[in-house]
PDB file of C-alpha atoms in Angstrom:
ATOM      1  CA  MET Z   8     176.864  72.579  99.635  1.00  0.00           C
ATOM      2  CA  MET Z   9     180.502  72.261  98.543  1.00  0.00           C
ATOM      3  CA  ALA Z  10     179.993  74.893  95.816  1.00  0.00           C
ATOM      4  CA  TRP Z  11     178.688  77.469  98.329  1.00  0.00           C
ATOM      5  CA  PHE Z  12     181.498  76.576 100.736  1.00  0.00           C
ATOM      6  CA  ALA Z  13     184.104  77.135  97.986  1.00  0.00           C
ATOM      7  CA  LEU Z  14     182.455  80.393  96.853  1.00  0.00           C
ATOM      8  CA  ALA Z  15     182.432  81.798 100.399  1.00  0.00           C
ATOM      9  CA  ARG Z  16     186.093  80.921 100.917  1.00  0.00           C
ATOM     10  CA  PHE Z  17     187.037  82.443  97.553  1.00  0.00           C
ATOM     11  CA  ALA Z  18     185.229  85.708  98.363  1.00  0.00           C
ATOM     12  CA  ARG Z  19     186.991  85.884 101.714  1.00  0.00           C
ATOM     13  CA  ALA Z  20     190.350  85.308  99.991  1.00  0.00           C
ATOM     14  CA  VAL Z  21     189.755  88.162  97.528  1.00  0.00           C
ATOM     15  CA  ILE Z  22     188.746  90.545 100.339  1.00  0.00           C
ATOM     16  CA  THR Z  23     191.845  89.572 102.329  1.00  0.00           C
ATOM     17  CA  ILE Z  24     194.134  90.330  99.378  1.00  0.00           C
ATOM     18  CA  LEU Z  25     192.478  93.719  98.841  1.00  0.00           C
ATOM     19  CA  VAL Z  26     192.857  94.620 102.517  1.00  0.00           C
ATOM     20  CA  VAL Z  27     196.533  93.614 102.555  1.00  0.00           C
ATOM     21  CA  VAL Z  28     197.285  95.514  99.340  1.00  0.00           C
ATOM     22  CA  GLY Z  29     195.433  98.604 100.547  1.00  0.00           C
ATOM     23  CA  PHE Z  30     197.132  98.597 103.948  1.00  0.00           C
ATOM     24  CA  ALA Z  31     200.588  98.170 102.384  1.00  0.00           C
ATOM     25  CA  PHE Z  32     199.912 100.949  99.872  1.00  0.00           C
ATOM     26  CA  ILE Z  33     198.870 103.462 102.541  1.00  0.00           C
ATOM     27  CA  VAL Z  34     201.712 102.610 104.942  1.00  0.00           C
ATOM     28  CA  LEU Z  35     204.328 102.897 102.193  1.00  0.00           C
ATOM     29  CA  ARG Z  36     202.977 106.245 101.023  1.00  0.00           C
ATOM     30  CA  LEU Z  37     202.977 107.643 104.568  1.00  0.00           C
ATOM     31  CA  SER Z  38     206.480 106.386 105.408  1.00  0.00           C
ATOM     32  CA  GLY Z  39     208.440 108.920 103.370  1.00  0.00           C
ATOM     33  CA  ASP Z  40     209.147 110.558 100.031  1.00  0.00           C
ATOM     34  CA  PRO Z  41     210.860 108.257  97.476  1.00  0.00           C
ATOM     35  CA  ALA Z  42     212.192 111.271  95.573  1.00  0.00           C
ATOM     36  CA  LEU Z  43     214.485 112.098  98.504  1.00  0.00           C
ATOM     37  CA  GLU Z  44     216.008 108.598  98.482  1.00  0.00           C
ATOM     38  CA  ILE Z  45     216.193 107.749  94.787  1.00  0.00           C
ATOM     39  CA  LEU Z  46     217.393 111.110  93.452  1.00  0.00           C
ATOM     40  CA  SER Z  47     220.765 112.457  94.503  1.00  0.00           C
ATOM     41  CA  ASN Z  48     221.123 115.130  97.148  1.00  0.00           C
ATOM     42  CA  ASP Z  49     222.248 117.529  94.438  1.00  0.00           C
ATOM     43  CA  ALA Z  50     219.055 117.129  92.416  1.00  0.00           C
ATOM     44  CA  PRO Z  51     217.232 120.454  91.979  1.00  0.00           C
ATOM     45  CA  PRO Z  52     213.691 120.864  93.324  1.00  0.00           C
ATOM     46  CA  GLU Z  53     212.339 120.877  89.765  1.00  0.00           C
ATOM     47  CA  ALA Z  54     213.745 117.375  89.153  1.00  0.00           C
ATOM     48  CA  ARG Z  55     212.169 116.089  92.340  1.00  0.00           C
ATOM     49  CA  ASP Z  56     208.837 117.650  91.434  1.00  0.00           C
ATOM     50  CA  ALA Z  57     209.013 116.040  87.979  1.00  0.00           C
ATOM     51  CA  PHE Z  58     209.823 112.679  89.586  1.00  0.00           C
ATOM     52  CA  ARG Z  59     206.819 112.922  91.927  1.00  0.00           C
ATOM     53  CA  SER Z  60     204.577 113.932  89.039  1.00  0.00           C
ATOM     54  CA  ALA Z  61     205.771 111.029  86.865  1.00  0.00           C
ATOM     55  CA  TYR Z  62     204.796 108.483  89.536  1.00  0.00           C
ATOM     56  CA  GLY Z  63     201.673 110.286  90.727  1.00  0.00           C
ATOM     57  CA  LEU Z  64     203.151 111.053  94.153  1.00  0.00           C
ATOM     58  CA  ASP Z  65     201.884 114.628  93.977  1.00  0.00           C
ATOM     59  CA  GLN Z  66     198.262 113.453  93.967  1.00  0.00           C
ATOM     60  CA  PRO Z  67     196.069 112.911  97.066  1.00  0.00           C
ATOM     61  CA  ILE Z  68     196.625 109.481  98.558  1.00  0.00           C
ATOM     62  CA  TRP Z  69     193.069 108.334  97.857  1.00  0.00           C
ATOM     63  CA  LEU Z  70     193.504 109.191  94.168  1.00  0.00           C
ATOM     64  CA  GLN Z  71     196.877 107.412  94.094  1.00  0.00           C
ATOM     65  CA  PHE Z  72     195.243 104.312  95.549  1.00  0.00           C
ATOM     66  CA  PHE Z  73     192.367 104.424  93.076  1.00  0.00           C
ATOM     67  CA  ASP Z  74     194.796 104.714  90.152  1.00  0.00           C
ATOM     68  CA  TYR Z  75     196.937 101.908  91.546  1.00  0.00           C
ATOM     69  CA  MET Z  76     194.008  99.489  91.956  1.00  0.00           C
ATOM     70  CA  THR Z  77     192.774 100.382  88.469  1.00  0.00           C
ATOM     71  CA  HIS Z  78     196.147  99.480  87.015  1.00  0.00           C
ATOM     72  CA  VAL Z  79     196.345  96.300  89.126  1.00  0.00           C
ATOM     73  CA  ALA Z  80     192.963  95.187  87.784  1.00  0.00           C
ATOM     74  CA  ALA Z  81     194.427  95.623  84.287  1.00  0.00           C
ATOM     75  CA  GLY Z  82     197.504  93.558  85.203  1.00  0.00           C
ATOM     76  CA  ASN Z  83     199.870  96.528  85.513  1.00  0.00           C
ATOM     77  CA  LEU Z  84     201.771  96.688  88.830  1.00  0.00           C
ATOM     78  CA  GLY Z  85     203.799  99.750  87.884  1.00  0.00           C
ATOM     79  CA  ASN Z  86     207.409 100.424  86.934  1.00  0.00           C
ATOM     80  CA  SER Z  87     210.432 100.274  89.192  1.00  0.00           C
ATOM     81  CA  MET Z  88     211.445 103.762  90.277  1.00  0.00           C
ATOM     82  CA  ARG Z  89     215.106 102.767  90.408  1.00  0.00           C
ATOM     83  CA  GLU Z  90     215.462 100.554  87.323  1.00  0.00           C
ATOM     84  CA  GLY Z  91     212.717 102.050  85.134  1.00  0.00           C
ATOM     85  CA  ARG Z  92     211.485  98.559  84.177  1.00  0.00           C
ATOM     86  CA  ASP Z  93     208.199  96.787  84.786  1.00  0.00           C
ATOM     87  CA  ALA Z  94     208.084  95.974  88.505  1.00  0.00           C
ATOM     88  CA  LEU Z  95     206.462  92.586  87.953  1.00  0.00           C
ATOM     89  CA  THR Z  96     209.261  91.614  85.542  1.00  0.00           C
ATOM     90  CA  VAL Z  97     211.877  92.636  88.116  1.00  0.00           C
ATOM     91  CA  VAL Z  98     210.232  90.440  90.742  1.00  0.00           C
ATOM     92  CA  ILE Z  99     209.557  87.450  88.482  1.00  0.00           C
ATOM     93  CA  GLU Z 100     213.243  87.321  87.552  1.00  0.00           C
ATOM     94  CA  ARG Z 101     214.059  86.631  91.204  1.00  0.00           C
ATOM     95  CA  ILE Z 102     211.363  84.010  91.886  1.00  0.00           C
ATOM     96  CA  PRO Z 103     213.282  80.965  90.520  1.00  0.00           C
ATOM     97  CA  ILE Z 104     216.286  81.971  92.645  1.00  0.00           C
ATOM     98  CA  THR Z 105     214.133  82.063  95.782  1.00  0.00           C
ATOM     99  CA  LEU Z 106     212.386  78.788  94.934  1.00  0.00           C
ATOM    100  CA  ALA Z 107     215.813  77.167  94.565  1.00  0.00           C
ATOM    101  CA  LEU Z 108     216.053  77.613  98.351  1.00  0.00           C
ATOM    102  CA  SER Z 109     212.421  77.347  99.403  1.00  0.00           C
ATOM    103  CA  VAL Z 110     211.457  74.136  97.597  1.00  0.00           C
ATOM    104  CA  PRO Z 111     214.339  72.005  98.988  1.00  0.00           C
ATOM    105  CA  ALA Z 112     213.691  73.515 102.419  1.00  0.00           C
ATOM    106  CA  PHE Z 113     210.006  72.590 102.131  1.00  0.00           C
ATOM    107  CA  LEU Z 114     210.945  69.006 101.231  1.00  0.00           C
ATOM    108  CA  ILE Z 115     213.159  68.895 104.329  1.00  0.00           C
ATOM    109  CA  ASN Z 116     210.225  70.134 106.396  1.00  0.00           C
ATOM    110  CA  VAL Z 117     207.943  67.347 105.183  1.00  0.00           C
ATOM    111  CA  LEU Z 118     210.429  64.469 104.904  1.00  0.00           C
ATOM    112  CA  ILE Z 119     211.909  65.085 108.362  1.00  0.00           C
ATOM    113  CA  GLY Z 120     209.144  66.806 110.327  1.00  0.00           C
ATOM    114  CA  ILE Z 121     206.288  64.349 109.698  1.00  0.00           C
ATOM    115  CA  PRO Z 122     208.228  61.080 110.285  1.00  0.00           C
ATOM    116  CA  ALA Z 123     209.913  62.575 113.366  1.00  0.00           C
ATOM    117  CA  GLY Z 124     206.552  63.607 114.827  1.00  0.00           C
ATOM    118  CA  ILE Z 125     205.023  60.177 114.112  1.00  0.00           C
ATOM    119  CA  LEU Z 126     207.948  58.330 115.720  1.00  0.00           C
ATOM    120  CA  ALA Z 127     207.819  60.613 118.761  1.00  0.00           C
ATOM    121  CA  ALA Z 128     204.090  59.959 119.198  1.00  0.00           C
ATOM    122  CA  LEU Z 129     204.460  56.184 118.799  1.00  0.00           C
ATOM    123  CA  HIS Z 130     207.265  56.149 121.401  1.00  0.00           C
ATOM    124  CA  ARG Z 131     205.766  58.626 123.825  1.00  0.00           C
ATOM    125  CA  ASN Z 132     207.917  59.527 126.864  1.00  0.00           C
ATOM    126  CA  SER Z 133     210.811  57.462 125.528  1.00  0.00           C
ATOM    127  CA  LEU Z 134     214.345  58.685 124.936  1.00  0.00           C
ATOM    128  CA  LEU Z 135     213.486  59.015 121.226  1.00  0.00           C
ATOM    129  CA  ASP Z 136     210.462  61.176 122.035  1.00  0.00           C
ATOM    130  CA  ARG Z 137     212.479  63.448 124.311  1.00  0.00           C
ATOM    131  CA  GLY Z 138     215.228  63.775 121.717  1.00  0.00           C
ATOM    132  CA  VAL Z 139     212.798  64.689 118.952  1.00  0.00           C
ATOM    133  CA  MET Z 140     211.008  67.226 121.143  1.00  0.00           C
ATOM    134  CA  PHE Z 141     214.290  68.769 122.290  1.00  0.00           C
ATOM    135  CA  GLY Z 142     215.335  69.225 118.677  1.00  0.00           C
ATOM    136  CA  ALA Z 143     211.883  70.560 117.761  1.00  0.00           C
ATOM    137  CA  VAL Z 144     211.894  73.129 120.578  1.00  0.00           C
ATOM    138  CA  ALA Z 145     215.428  74.217 119.675  1.00  0.00           C
ATOM    139  CA  GLY Z 146     214.598  74.536 115.982  1.00  0.00           C
ATOM    140  CA  PHE Z 147     211.369  76.395 116.741  1.00  0.00           C
ATOM    141  CA  THR Z 148     212.803  78.919 119.209  1.00  0.00           C
ATOM    142  CA  ILE Z 149     216.066  79.840 117.475  1.00  0.00           C
ATOM    143  CA  PRO Z 150     215.432  82.664 114.952  1.00  0.00           C
ATOM    144  CA  SER Z 151     216.394  81.814 111.386  1.00  0.00           C
ATOM    145  CA  PHE Z 152     218.966  84.607 111.105  1.00  0.00           C
ATOM    146  CA  VAL Z 153     220.643  83.465 114.340  1.00  0.00           C
ATOM    147  CA  LEU Z 154     220.747  79.860 113.140  1.00  0.00           C
ATOM    148  CA  GLY Z 155     222.132  81.022 109.793  1.00  0.00           C
ATOM    149  CA  LEU Z 156     224.915  82.986 111.473  1.00  0.00           C
ATOM    150  CA  LEU Z 157     225.764  79.990 113.680  1.00  0.00           C
ATOM    151  CA  LEU Z 158     225.980  77.699 110.642  1.00  0.00           C
ATOM    152  CA  VAL Z 159     228.231  80.207 108.876  1.00  0.00           C
ATOM    153  CA  LEU Z 160     230.452  80.462 111.953  1.00  0.00           C
ATOM    154  CA  VAL Z 161     230.842  76.675 112.225  1.00  0.00           C
ATOM    155  CA  PHE Z 162     230.863  75.401 108.637  1.00  0.00           C
ATOM    156  CA  SER Z 163     232.338  78.420 106.839  1.00  0.00           C
ATOM    157  CA  VAL Z 164     234.602  80.223 109.312  1.00  0.00           C
ATOM    158  CA  GLN Z 165     235.763  77.408 111.588  1.00  0.00           C
ATOM    159  CA  LEU Z 166     235.729  74.354 109.313  1.00  0.00           C
ATOM    160  CA  GLY Z 167     235.878  76.039 105.915  1.00  0.00           C
ATOM    161  CA  TRP Z 168     233.684  73.365 104.329  1.00  0.00           C
ATOM    162  CA  LEU Z 169     231.019  75.563 102.748  1.00  0.00           C
ATOM    163  CA  PRO Z 170     230.814  79.116 101.352  1.00  0.00           C
ATOM    164  CA  SER Z 171     229.275  81.730 103.612  1.00  0.00           C
ATOM    165  CA  GLY Z 172     227.227  83.516 100.953  1.00  0.00           C
ATOM    166  CA  GLY Z 173     226.448  84.069  97.310  1.00  0.00           C
ATOM    167  CA  ALA Z 174     224.721  81.910  94.701  1.00  0.00           C
ATOM    168  CA  ARG Z 175     227.415  80.785  92.303  1.00  0.00           C
ATOM    169  CA  SER Z 176     226.971  77.012  92.751  1.00  0.00           C
ATOM    170  CA  TRP Z 177     224.836  74.444  94.580  1.00  0.00           C
ATOM    171  CA  HIS Z 178     227.345  74.494  97.442  1.00  0.00           C
ATOM    172  CA  HIS Z 179     226.211  78.036  98.218  1.00  0.00           C
ATOM    173  CA  ALA Z 180     222.631  76.792  98.728  1.00  0.00           C
ATOM    174  CA  ILE Z 181     223.398  74.177 101.398  1.00  0.00           C
ATOM    175  CA  LEU Z 182     223.562  76.439 104.437  1.00  0.00           C
ATOM    176  CA  PRO Z 183     220.533  78.620 103.572  1.00  0.00           C
ATOM    177  CA  VAL Z 184     218.452  75.526 102.749  1.00  0.00           C
ATOM    178  CA  LEU Z 185     219.372  73.948 106.089  1.00  0.00           C
ATOM    179  CA  THR Z 186     218.543  77.211 107.852  1.00  0.00           C
ATOM    180  CA  LEU Z 187     215.116  77.410 106.215  1.00  0.00           C
ATOM    181  CA  GLY Z 188     214.375  73.706 106.651  1.00  0.00           C
ATOM    182  CA  ALA Z 189     215.317  73.383 110.320  1.00  0.00           C
ATOM    183  CA  GLY Z 190     212.632  75.688 111.694  1.00  0.00           C
ATOM    184  CA  GLY Z 191     209.855  74.299 109.498  1.00  0.00           C
ATOM    185  CA  ALA Z 192     210.725  70.679 110.289  1.00  0.00           C
ATOM    186  CA  ALA Z 193     210.672  71.486 114.003  1.00  0.00           C
ATOM    187  CA  VAL Z 194     207.209  73.071 113.805  1.00  0.00           C
ATOM    188  CA  LEU Z 195     205.805  70.235 111.704  1.00  0.00           C
ATOM    189  CA  ALA Z 196     207.257  67.603 114.060  1.00  0.00           C
ATOM    190  CA  ARG Z 197     205.563  69.220 117.070  1.00  0.00           C
ATOM    191  CA  TYR Z 198     202.169  69.490 115.393  1.00  0.00           C
ATOM    192  CA  THR Z 199     202.386  65.976 113.956  1.00  0.00           C
ATOM    193  CA  ARG Z 200     203.209  64.520 117.366  1.00  0.00           C
ATOM    194  CA  SER Z 201     200.316  66.383 119.041  1.00  0.00           C
ATOM    195  CA  ALA Z 202     197.837  65.347 116.338  1.00  0.00           C
ATOM    196  CA  MET Z 203     198.937  61.726 116.444  1.00  0.00           C
ATOM    197  CA  LEU Z 204     198.748  61.549 120.246  1.00  0.00           C
ATOM    198  CA  GLU Z 205     195.221  62.964 120.194  1.00  0.00           C
ATOM    199  CA  VAL Z 206     194.088  60.398 117.613  1.00  0.00           C
ATOM    200  CA  LEU Z 207     195.883  57.474 119.257  1.00  0.00           C
ATOM    201  CA  GLY Z 208     193.946  58.170 122.449  1.00  0.00           C
ATOM    202  CA  GLN Z 209     190.557  57.786 120.754  1.00  0.00           C
ATOM    203  CA  PRO Z 210     188.340  54.756 121.608  1.00  0.00           C
ATOM    204  CA  TYR Z 211     188.167  53.445 118.031  1.00  0.00           C
ATOM    205  CA  ILE Z 212     191.969  53.132 117.957  1.00  0.00           C
ATOM    206  CA  ARG Z 213     191.959  51.050 121.134  1.00  0.00           C
ATOM    207  CA  THR Z 214     189.049  48.976 119.817  1.00  0.00           C
ATOM    208  CA  ALA Z 215     190.865  48.178 116.579  1.00  0.00           C
ATOM    209  CA  HIS Z 216     193.962  47.203 118.531  1.00  0.00           C
ATOM    210  CA  VAL Z 217     191.969  44.942 120.897  1.00  0.00           C
ATOM    211  CA  LYS Z 218     190.304  43.217 117.938  1.00  0.00           C
ATOM    212  CA  GLY Z 219     193.690  42.091 116.745  1.00  0.00           C
ATOM    213  CA  VAL Z 220     194.263  44.519 113.893  1.00  0.00           C
ATOM    214  CA  PRO Z 221     198.039  44.779 113.369  1.00  0.00           C
ATOM    215  CA  TRP Z 222     199.410  47.924 114.965  1.00  0.00           C
ATOM    216  CA  ARG Z 223     201.014  49.037 111.697  1.00  0.00           C
ATOM    217  CA  LEU Z 224     197.621  48.988 109.965  1.00  0.00           C
ATOM    218  CA  VAL Z 225     196.009  50.811 112.881  1.00  0.00           C
ATOM    219  CA  VAL Z 226     198.551  53.587 112.546  1.00  0.00           C
ATOM    220  CA  TYR Z 227     198.527  53.966 108.766  1.00  0.00           C
ATOM    221  CA  ARG Z 228     194.842  53.277 108.031  1.00  0.00           C
ATOM    222  CA  HIS Z 229     193.164  54.897 111.029  1.00  0.00           C
ATOM    223  CA  ALA Z 230     195.481  57.195 112.972  1.00  0.00           C
ATOM    224  CA  LEU Z 231     197.285  59.011 110.170  1.00  0.00           C
ATOM    225  CA  PRO Z 232     194.191  59.905 108.049  1.00  0.00           C
ATOM    226  CA  ASN Z 233     192.401  61.290 111.108  1.00  0.00           C
ATOM    227  CA  ALA Z 234     195.457  63.301 112.143  1.00  0.00           C
ATOM    228  CA  ALA Z 235     195.753  64.792 108.656  1.00  0.00           C
ATOM    229  CA  ILE Z 236     193.815  68.043 109.183  1.00  0.00           C
ATOM    230  CA  PRO Z 237     196.240  69.690 111.657  1.00  0.00           C
ATOM    231  CA  MET Z 238     199.140  68.537 109.498  1.00  0.00           C
ATOM    232  CA  VAL Z 239     197.494  69.940 106.364  1.00  0.00           C
ATOM    233  CA  THR Z 240     197.126  73.286 108.150  1.00  0.00           C
ATOM    234  CA  ILE Z 241     200.843  73.588 108.847  1.00  0.00           C
ATOM    235  CA  ILE Z 242     201.872  72.311 105.415  1.00  0.00           C
ATOM    236  CA  GLY Z 243     199.540  74.826 103.757  1.00  0.00           C
ATOM    237  CA  PHE Z 244     201.042  77.622 105.839  1.00  0.00           C
ATOM    238  CA  MET Z 245     204.535  76.496 104.792  1.00  0.00           C
ATOM    239  CA  VAL Z 246     203.546  76.533 101.128  1.00  0.00           C
ATOM    240  CA  GLY Z 247     202.334  80.105 101.578  1.00  0.00           C
ATOM    241  CA  GLN Z 248     205.682  80.960 103.186  1.00  0.00           C
ATOM    242  CA  LEU Z 249     207.791  79.670 100.274  1.00  0.00           C
ATOM    243  CA  ILE Z 250     208.597  83.251  99.250  1.00  0.00           C
ATOM    244  CA  ALA Z 251     208.015  85.316 102.390  1.00  0.00           C
ATOM    245  CA  GLY Z 252     209.941  82.934 104.636  1.00  0.00           C
ATOM    246  CA  ALA Z 253     213.195  83.468 102.752  1.00  0.00           C
ATOM    247  CA  VAL Z 254     213.510  87.226 103.370  1.00  0.00           C
ATOM    248  CA  LEU Z 255     215.824  87.058 106.399  1.00  0.00           C
ATOM    249  CA  VAL Z 256     217.746  84.005 105.218  1.00  0.00           C
ATOM    250  CA  GLU Z 257     218.485  85.546 101.823  1.00  0.00           C
ATOM    251  CA  SER Z 258     219.801  88.654 103.549  1.00  0.00           C
ATOM    252  CA  VAL Z 259     222.078  86.623 105.845  1.00  0.00           C
ATOM    253  CA  PHE Z 260     223.550  84.552 103.006  1.00  0.00           C
ATOM    254  CA  ALA Z 261     223.522  87.293 100.305  1.00  0.00           C
ATOM    255  CA  TRP Z 262     221.227  85.126  98.173  1.00  0.00           C
ATOM    256  CA  PRO Z 263     219.880  87.258  95.283  1.00  0.00           C
ATOM    257  CA  GLY Z 264     216.222  86.208  95.493  1.00  0.00           C
ATOM    258  CA  VAL Z 265     212.899  87.931  96.093  1.00  0.00           C
ATOM    259  CA  GLY Z 266     213.584  88.391  99.804  1.00  0.00           C
ATOM    260  CA  ARG Z 267     216.804  90.279  99.248  1.00  0.00           C
ATOM    261  CA  LEU Z 268     215.116  92.310  96.509  1.00  0.00           C
ATOM    262  CA  LEU Z 269     212.386  93.282  98.970  1.00  0.00           C
ATOM    263  CA  VAL Z 270     214.903  94.460 101.575  1.00  0.00           C
ATOM    264  CA  ALA Z 271     216.885  96.443  98.994  1.00  0.00           C
ATOM    265  CA  SER Z 272     213.708  98.008  97.578  1.00  0.00           C
ATOM    266  CA  VAL Z 273     212.507  99.051 101.030  1.00  0.00           C
ATOM    267  CA  VAL Z 274     215.848 100.704 101.765  1.00  0.00           C
ATOM    268  CA  SER Z 275     215.877 102.522  98.402  1.00  0.00           C
ATOM    269  CA  ARG Z 276     212.158 103.412  98.625  1.00  0.00           C
ATOM    270  CA  ASP Z 277     211.355 101.692  95.315  1.00  0.00           C
ATOM    271  CA  LEU Z 278     207.626 101.598  96.108  1.00  0.00           C
ATOM    272  CA  PRO Z 279     206.313  99.789  92.992  1.00  0.00           C
ATOM    273  CA  VAL Z 280     208.718  96.874  93.532  1.00  0.00           C
ATOM    274  CA  VAL Z 281     207.902  96.686  97.247  1.00  0.00           C
ATOM    275  CA  GLN Z 282     204.177  96.713  96.489  1.00  0.00           C
ATOM    276  CA  CYS Z 283     204.631  94.047  93.804  1.00  0.00           C
ATOM    277  CA  VAL Z 284     206.520  91.742  96.180  1.00  0.00           C
ATOM    278  CA  LEU Z 285     203.956  92.244  98.951  1.00  0.00           C
ATOM    279  CA  PHE Z 286     201.134  91.616  96.481  1.00  0.00           C
ATOM    280  CA  LEU Z 287     202.821  88.399  95.352  1.00  0.00           C
ATOM    281  CA  ILE Z 288     203.344  87.245  98.949  1.00  0.00           C
ATOM    282  CA  ALA Z 289     199.728  88.045  99.850  1.00  0.00           C
ATOM    283  CA  VAL Z 290     198.384  86.132  96.830  1.00  0.00           C
ATOM    284  CA  THR Z 291     200.622  83.144  97.593  1.00  0.00           C
ATOM    285  CA  MET Z 292     199.661  82.929 101.260  1.00  0.00           C
ATOM    286  CA  VAL Z 293     195.944  83.576 100.725  1.00  0.00           C
ATOM    287  CA  THR Z 294     195.803  81.051  97.876  1.00  0.00           C
ATOM    288  CA  SER Z 295     197.495  78.373  99.966  1.00  0.00           C
ATOM    289  CA  ASN Z 296     195.076  79.035 102.834  1.00  0.00           C
ATOM    290  CA  LEU Z 297     192.156  78.885 100.394  1.00  0.00           C
ATOM    291  CA  LEU Z 298     193.311  75.498  99.124  1.00  0.00           C
ATOM    292  CA  VAL Z 299     193.680  74.284 102.715  1.00  0.00           C
ATOM    293  CA  ASP Z 300     190.121  75.412 103.503  1.00  0.00           C
ATOM    294  CA  LEU Z 301     188.789  73.586 100.440  1.00  0.00           C
ATOM    295  CA  LEU Z 302     190.764  70.483 101.387  1.00  0.00           C
ATOM    296  CA  TYR Z 303     189.251  70.702 104.874  1.00  0.00           C
ATOM    297  CA  GLY Z 304     185.808  70.546 103.315  1.00  0.00           C
ATOM    298  CA  LEU Z 305     186.767  67.402 101.421  1.00  0.00           C
ATOM    299  CA  LEU Z 306     188.406  65.705 104.408  1.00  0.00           C
ATOM    300  CA  ASP Z 307     185.669  66.551 106.924  1.00  0.00           C
ATOM    301  CA  PRO Z 308     182.107  67.262 105.637  1.00  0.00           C
ATOM    302  CA  ARG Z 309     181.186  68.744 109.031  1.00  0.00           C
ATOM    303  CA  ILE Z 310     183.388  71.777 108.275  1.00  0.00           C
ATOM    304  CA  ARG Z 311     181.477  72.768 105.130  1.00  0.00           C
ATOM    305  CA  ARG Z 312     178.197  72.243 107.012  1.00  0.00           C
ATOM    306  CA  GLY Z 313     179.186  74.802 109.606  1.00  0.00           C
ATOM    307  CA  GLY Z 314     180.195  72.239 112.233  1.00  0.00           C
ATOM    308  CA  GLN Z 315     176.914  70.317 112.158  1.00  0.00           C
ATOM    309  CA  ALA Z 316     177.074  66.523 112.231  1.00  0.00           C
TER     310      ALA Z 316
END
């Protein structure tokens, strides 16, 4: 049963990646001519025609897509139109820089969001609960680029404590990490609180408490494991967002990671690099969702049985 469940989820993941890659390829090809952006305005028509021919842009779009998928299946994601290097190499060079922001931000999400949500649920309608929910709503509703600009205004412009941009030292990472971590911690706190409140209202929790089981054991042995599935969903989504979630923040703080590379490549119409980044983001998000689905099947057998008891 688990093998068929895993196989079905894997097939769905592969189809999702193909759909995303195909949609991105078609939209990028229909959005404009890269030769007009990459070559200078003084370039003769012959140079532009040679450029289009070199990258297959003079072919019908269906043939371009077929050639692209053939090369992808062979592990070739094309060459950068601007740098002339392998597009995958260009992107991979930026991944550690992005993870230097995303991984600490993810740890902030988990280490602050989950405990805050648990405390809010255990002290429902208290001043602590209201404070946590106020912070969660604020962190959830404020866009990341707005929060980043506010942090720069306060800590860089007004106080002068931290640099406003760049990546020369660990001090430059503090503000972008806080910007990335605040929103994720807020979302995780809200979902954790809701999941815990739902579980704490179940009859078996009240029964265990009436039988004299210490409340700490009730929470950690019964409530938390049963509230794990909604929390796993959000954490899996955050893992998939480790690269995609940094696009705006990297632009605000001039952080030279994958997100800033994506923005620059879109502006310069460097299609192979854009497609490579989107392919990487799609694989990351779909893989994280696949792992979450498989973990669901392990945590709750009813899911892999199609909801049957």
